[in-house]
Amino acid sequence: MKSIKLAVAGAAIASLLSTPNVIAQAKEQFFPVLVYRTGAYAPNGSQWANGYVDYLKLVNAKGGINGVKISFEECETAYATDRGVECYERLKGKNGGATLFQPLSTGVTFALTEKAPVDKIPLITAGYGRSESQNGAVFTWNFPLLGTYWVGAEVAIQHIAKKEGGVAKLKGRKIALVYHDSPYGKEPIPVLQELARNHGFELQLLPVAHPGVEQKATWLQVRQQKPDYVLLWGWGVMNSTALREAQSTGYPREKMIGIWWAGAEPDVKDVAEGAKGYNALTLQHGAEPNAKVVKDLRELVYAKGQGTGPKEDVGQVLYMRGLISAMLGVEGVRKAQERYGKGKVMSGEQVRWGLENLSLDQKTLDGMGFAGVMRPVQTSCLDHMGSSWVRVHTWSGSKWEFTSDWYQADEKVLRPMVMLASSKYAEEKKLKPRTPEECKK
Amino acid sequence: MLYRENGQFKTSYADDQQLFPIAQDRWSILALTVFAFIGIPLLVDEYLLRAILIPFLILSLAALGVNILVGYCGQITLGAGAFMAVGAYAAYNFHSRLPGMPLVLSMLLGGVTAALVGIFFGIPSLRVRGLYLAVATLAAQFFTDWVFLRVPWFTDHAASGSVSVSNLQILGWQIAEPVDKYLFCLFWLTVFALLAKNMTRSAIGRQWMAIRDMDVAAEVIGIRPLFAKLSAFAVSSFYVGTAGALWGFIHLSSWEPAAFSVDRSFQLLFMVIIGGLGSIMGSFFGAAFIVILPIVLNQFLPALGRLVGLNISTAGVSHAELIIFGSLIIFFLIKEPHGIARLWSTGKEKLRLWPFPH
């Protein structure tokens, strides 16, 4: 009997799986949302996801993209590459086809970079992903909008130079990089090595194994070698652990600079006073509870009880990151509609054109409620990044406050590295980079 | 009624010793294989192939390898993920460093490299056993994690430590479409599963089982523990290594050491324990249980929730998935400690008597 029951259950499951999941829906632009609300990185991941989904809801509340409503579906990856790939496969064909994907994990980004060109779906990796994918001639489908880890690394050194009183003063200094031992954490190393050669500072690499709760040995090394600055390339629980260890070893938090993944409320909240003075790079925005777009959200989404997350989180750093990531995707669709027909549902290929020709000037951004949050973004066929503006913010013990002016990454340093790395990739994959003529199509 | 062997007389030793002595078994397995090769590519969609069937096939192969070592030879290992990693990275290096290297050959060489590493890490098994051996093999896991993260040569000096392969082909057959990938994995699995089944029935398989059941007694009757244990490590690691190469090349096509973390080792060990120790069939059951069930639950729960008017959040589904999955593991281990494979054979026994059980 058991086997019969099993067989019946099996058949039921099989029929469930094989039901055609593509149901034609009238005029809805489908945004798949890869999230991690569980696992080691959940506190950070859920804020991002809330911001992302809330912005899509806001667009719908305002009438959609030129009348086209947005539909979306979440899929939980738990920051695991294989689950991320499964989610991608599950969602890419749903509801008339995915508009774009935002993988929110360097590992998943690497895996999807191989798949997106086949399926013709753009990947937005706003602030993360592969740094060399800035070169749109080779990485046709990747969009590391608003900056990459290389931008972050370069600006971090600029910031240190400014504090020290000039690039010349960097000579002989020691800068340590405490990083998450994964493709994410390793991403800035080539740029830092290049800059160390140029400016004559000494770079120390201190890896921390996933998930990063065990850092005693790392900080012992920091104490022994006394680097002048520590760059923190951590994620999730690793950041608060690092700050606690810095506190207990007595390393000054003022000399620590984190990347934006290490510069949000969940990272410092538990350490509170202990993290006072700690700096983090922001690729454009920080915590923006007073921005107009956030006010809109409170009025049009949260006041109606349709908010995705807790109300207090709205406007926090990672929430804003999710929100802006969604906004960039939506603007890509809007741009594509300008060319391929307003009020129509755009395909992945059309959205790619839109993202490649994104041109958000200050007036447009201000009009959308991003005044004071963002600076203009302008992409092109060769530049899929669009902007390299960075600010530094500092934890005051209770909130993040901007403590620096706007920096812009030095293209003279980064561009050759991007070209070199992307042409190596093209060679490996036997890809032919797009020519300027092909770009115009 | 249908499943009965009345009238099937064996008139020769060959008949008696064949793989599937019962005709019904033989034909249904054959039909299943034919269906897998011809029916499935025609019927299922891309999602099912890429997200469920291909991972299932590859991890079945890996579970098979682990089963040879743990189930047949009785040597507990927690280093399966490590051998997968060795297989994947070795195959990658053979494939990318030697121009014109055929795909199949580089995968087989990846397996051979994994086998050599497996023999090396199997040496402690000559002295320690049981849980102590598990801890010793765990060293392999941490060692390979470290090597592939730290030694840039293995990842061809990739800045991020992530490697990727593309343009896979065998004699002009481009393995790009999901169907091609599926068929490639299926072919590979069929050949090696058949090989494993026969290996476990042959002299070497019997030696492994003798060592598993009582190594002192086995030694007394003339089985060399050194040879038996290390050969089990070698064969097992070869299987696991080629599975790792398939996982990297065919399934992910771009990977980092985290793809073969200690979680993977545990996952493979659980597959074997839940599926059935010392059973080839059990490896498939275990892989199906661990690969497919969470994904099915993940998709099934929201649909179920909507049916009763409940909107479950993404995190809620994820948590529920873990809870249900965990309870099912406990349920199976209590109901049938010998794994799903035993459940299957009990079912077959009952089917023989049906509808007149005595």
Tab-separated table of C-alpha atoms in Angstrom, chain A residues 47-48 50-52 54-55 58 293-294 297 314 318-328 370:
chain	number	residue	atom	x	y	z
A	47	GLN	CA	16.092	45.131	4.373
A	48	TRP	CA	17.303	45.212	0.800
A	50	ASN	CA	11.841	45.243	1.536
A	51	GLY	CA	13.150	48.348	-0.161
A	52	TYR	CA	13.136	46.679	-3.547
A	54	ASP	CA	8.287	48.587	-1.701
A	55	TYR	CA	9.539	50.678	-4.592
A	58	LEU	CA	5.120	52.583	-5.076
A	293	VAL	CA	10.708	59.315	-2.204
A	294	VAL	CA	10.673	57.857	1.303
A	297	LEU	CA	6.380	55.584	0.270
A	314	VAL	CA	12.099	52.524	5.890
A	318	LEU	CA	20.235	48.795	2.865
A	319	TYR	CA	16.564	49.569	2.437
A	320	MET	CA	17.572	52.526	0.280
A	321	ARG	CA	19.976	50.315	-1.635
A	322	GLY	CA	17.120	47.957	-2.499
A	323	LEU	CA	14.881	50.865	-3.353
A	324	ILE	CA	17.418	52.490	-5.655
A	325	SER	CA	18.211	49.145	-7.298
A	326	ALA	CA	14.516	48.766	-8.108
A	327	MET	CA	14.341	52.347	-9.316
A	328	LEU	CA	17.210	51.775	-11.760
A	370	PHE	CA	15.866	61.530	-4.976
